[in-house]
Each structure stands twice: as C-alpha cells, then as structure tokens.
Amino acid sequence: MRFSFYRLVCLCLFSFLLLEGCSRGKVPITEPADLRGKSMEELQQLRKDILQEKAGKVLSDEELACIEMIREQELRLANPWIFGEWRERHGRRLIFRDDGTVSVGARNGAYDELGIYKYFSAEEPSFETVWTLLLDAAGDPVAMISQPYGENLLYPFHKDRNHVYEQVGDMQISRETGCYFTKVQ
C-alpha cells in the first residue's frame, strides 16, 4: 500500500495535535530551582496563567503544588532582607538564597539549659535543603528549615531584621536552641 502525500500530511498534523494536547496540561514548575531568577511580576503572571488555563475546572495535584511553590516564592521575594549570610557567634552559618534553597553550616556544639556552649566530640555536618517562609499569628515572617534528621529549625523574625534566635519544633510548639544569628552585611 502506498502512502500518498495527503496521508502523510494528515498523519503529521494528527501527531502534532496529539502532542499539543498532551503538553497543554503540563506544569511549568516542578521544583524550586525552576523559580530561580524570576521576578515577582513573572511569578504572578505564571500563577495567573495556570489558573486561567483551567478556567473554573478542578486543578490537578501537580498544578496545586506548582501554585503553592509560586506563592511561597512570592512570599520570599516580599521579604528580601532575609537573603544572604547569617552567622552564629560560634561560627555556624546560614545562607538563605532567593530560589528557596539554604545552606546550613556545620555545628560543633550546643547550648545547655544554663546557656553554656558545650562542644561535641564530632561535628554535625553541614547540609543543603529548602526553606519555607511562613507568617506567625502576629504576621511576622518565620523561616522554617527542614533538617535531614530531627525537628524543623525555625527562625522567627519579629521586628528585628538583623538578629534572630534559632528554635526547633513547629509553628505551634517550639523551643529555643540558644543559637543567636546575626546578619552579615
């Protein structure tokens, strides 16, 4: 059986339409690194595009996750003073990046209940993870870092934008660790 030119064109057109239909529901953002370098206006437009594409239909789990990631990034960009390096008086450091990643420096000790710094025999290694910015009951920003082990680290920024006390736990129950971080200018 011979393929005519007309059949070939129809087959190509059908394939194109099939591929176009499959790619329409694709979510443009799948991980925080995809948001790197986007301005607040670009994020808002991206979120609006996703919502307009659905036009009243139910969003998929992927689309909901994408919109949540975009909103988290918008909140981070609304508080740019957090970005950069923060240092604890015993050398531990935090580097908050605008794409939602954070570098948590190695820890070589901890404060006891009397506020005395005790050194560990082996250093806790540094790690890279993602940070989320939440708002507390007073509307102040709280940076939350999930650790690969143990509880979340919380950094409640009240009115002071240059210093913060570290806490562990969650937004309902937390306790101070004694670590006091200062913004590196």
C-alpha positions in Angstrom: 0.0 0.0 0.0 1.4 3.3 -1.0 1.4 6.4 1.2 0.2 9.4 -0.6 1.4 12.9 0.2 -2.1 13.7 1.5 -2.0 10.8 4.0 1.5 11.8 5.2 0.4 15.4 5.8 -2.7 14.2 7.7 -0.6 11.8 9.8 1.9 14.6 10.7 -1.0 17.0 11.5 -2.7 14.4 13.7 0.6 13.7 15.5 1.2 17.4 16.1 -2.3 17.9 17.5 -1.9 14.8 19.8 1.4 16.1 21.2 0.0 19.6 21.6 -3.0 18.3 23.6 -0.7 16.2 25.9 1.6 19.1 26.6 -1.2 21.6 27.5 -1.7 20.1 31.0 2.0 20.2 31.8 3.0 22.1 34.9 5.8 24.6 34.1 7.4 24.5 37.6 8.3 21.2 39.1 11.0 22.1 41.7 12.2 25.3 43.5 15.2 25.7 41.2 12.8 26.4 38.3 11.9 29.7 40.1 15.5 30.9 40.2 15.8 34.4 38.8 12.1 35.1 38.2 10.8 38.5 39.3 7.6 39.0 41.4 5.7 40.1 38.3 6.8 36.9 36.4 5.7 34.7 39.3 2.3 36.4 39.5 1.8 36.1 35.7 2.8 32.4 35.8 0.3 31.7 38.6 -2.4 33.6 36.7 -1.7 31.6 33.5 -2.1 28.3 35.4 -5.4 29.5 36.9 -6.7 30.9 33.6 -5.9 27.8 31.7 -8.2 25.8 33.9 -10.9 28.4 33.8 -13.0 27.1 36.7 -12.1 23.5 36.4 -10.5 21.5 39.2 -6.7 21.8 39.4 -4.6 18.7 39.4 -2.3 17.8 42.3 0.7 18.9 40.2 -0.9 22.2 39.4 -1.8 22.8 43.1 1.8 22.0 44.1 3.1 24.4 41.4 0.8 27.2 42.6 1.8 26.6 46.2 5.5 26.7 45.2 4.9 30.0 43.4 3.1 31.6 46.4 6.0 30.5 48.7 8.4 32.2 46.3 6.3 35.3 46.2 6.4 35.5 50.0 10.2 35.0 50.0 10.6 37.8 47.4 8.4 40.1 49.5 11.0 39.7 52.3 14.3 40.1 50.5 16.2 41.2 53.6 16.4 37.6 54.7 18.5 36.6 51.7 22.2 36.3 52.4 24.5 35.1 55.1 23.7 34.9 58.8 26.3 33.9 61.3 26.1 32.4 64.8 28.6 33.6 67.4 30.3 30.2 67.5 30.8 30.1 63.7 27.8 28.3 62.4 26.3 30.0 59.4 23.1 30.0 57.3 22.9 31.2 53.7 19.3 31.9 52.6 19.1 32.1 48.8 16.3 33.7 46.8 15.4 30.5 45.0 14.3 28.8 48.2 17.4 26.9 49.0 19.5 27.3 52.1 23.0 26.2 53.2 23.1 25.2 56.9 26.6 25.2 58.2 28.2 22.6 60.4 27.5 22.6 64.1 30.3 21.7 66.5 28.4 22.2 69.8 25.1 23.1 71.5 23.9 25.3 74.4 22.9 23.6 77.6 19.9 24.6 79.8 22.1 27.3 81.6 23.2 28.9 78.3 26.7 27.5 78.3 28.1 26.3 74.9 29.3 22.7 75.0 31.4 21.4 72.2 30.6 18.0 70.6 33.3 15.3 70.1 32.3 15.0 66.4 31.0 17.9 64.3 27.4 17.7 62.9 27.9 18.2 59.1 26.6 21.0 57.0 23.7 20.3 54.6 21.7 21.9 51.8 17.9 22.0 51.9 14.9 24.1 51.1 13.5 26.8 53.3 9.9 28.0 53.6 8.7 31.3 54.8 5.6 31.3 56.9 3.8 34.0 58.8 3.1 33.7 62.6 -0.1 34.9 64.3 1.3 38.4 64.5 2.0 38.5 60.8 5.8 38.4 61.2 7.9 36.1 58.9 9.2 32.8 60.2 11.8 30.9 58.1 11.4 27.1 58.5 14.2 24.7 57.5 13.5 21.0 57.4 16.5 19.1 58.7 17.5 15.7 57.3 17.4 14.4 60.9 15.3 15.6 63.8 12.9 18.5 64.1 12.5 21.6 61.9 14.6 24.7 62.5 12.6 27.9 63.0 13.9 31.4 62.7 11.1 33.9 63.9 11.9 37.3 62.6 9.9 39.7 64.7 10.7 43.4 64.4 14.5 43.0 64.3 15.7 42.3 60.8 19.4 41.9 61.7 19.3 39.3 64.5 17.3 36.1 65.1 17.2 33.3 67.7 17.1 29.8 66.4 14.2 27.5 67.6 13.4 23.8 66.9 9.9 22.4 66.6 6.9 23.6 64.6 4.7 26.7 64.5 2.6 25.5 67.5 5.3 24.2 69.8 8.9 25.2 69.6 11.9 25.8 72.0 14.9 28.0 71.7 18.3 26.3 71.0 20.3 29.2 72.3 21.9 30.0 68.9 21.8 33.7 68.1 22.4 34.6 64.4 23.4 38.0 63.1 23.0 39.1 59.5 26.4 39.6 57.7 26.4 42.9 56.0 
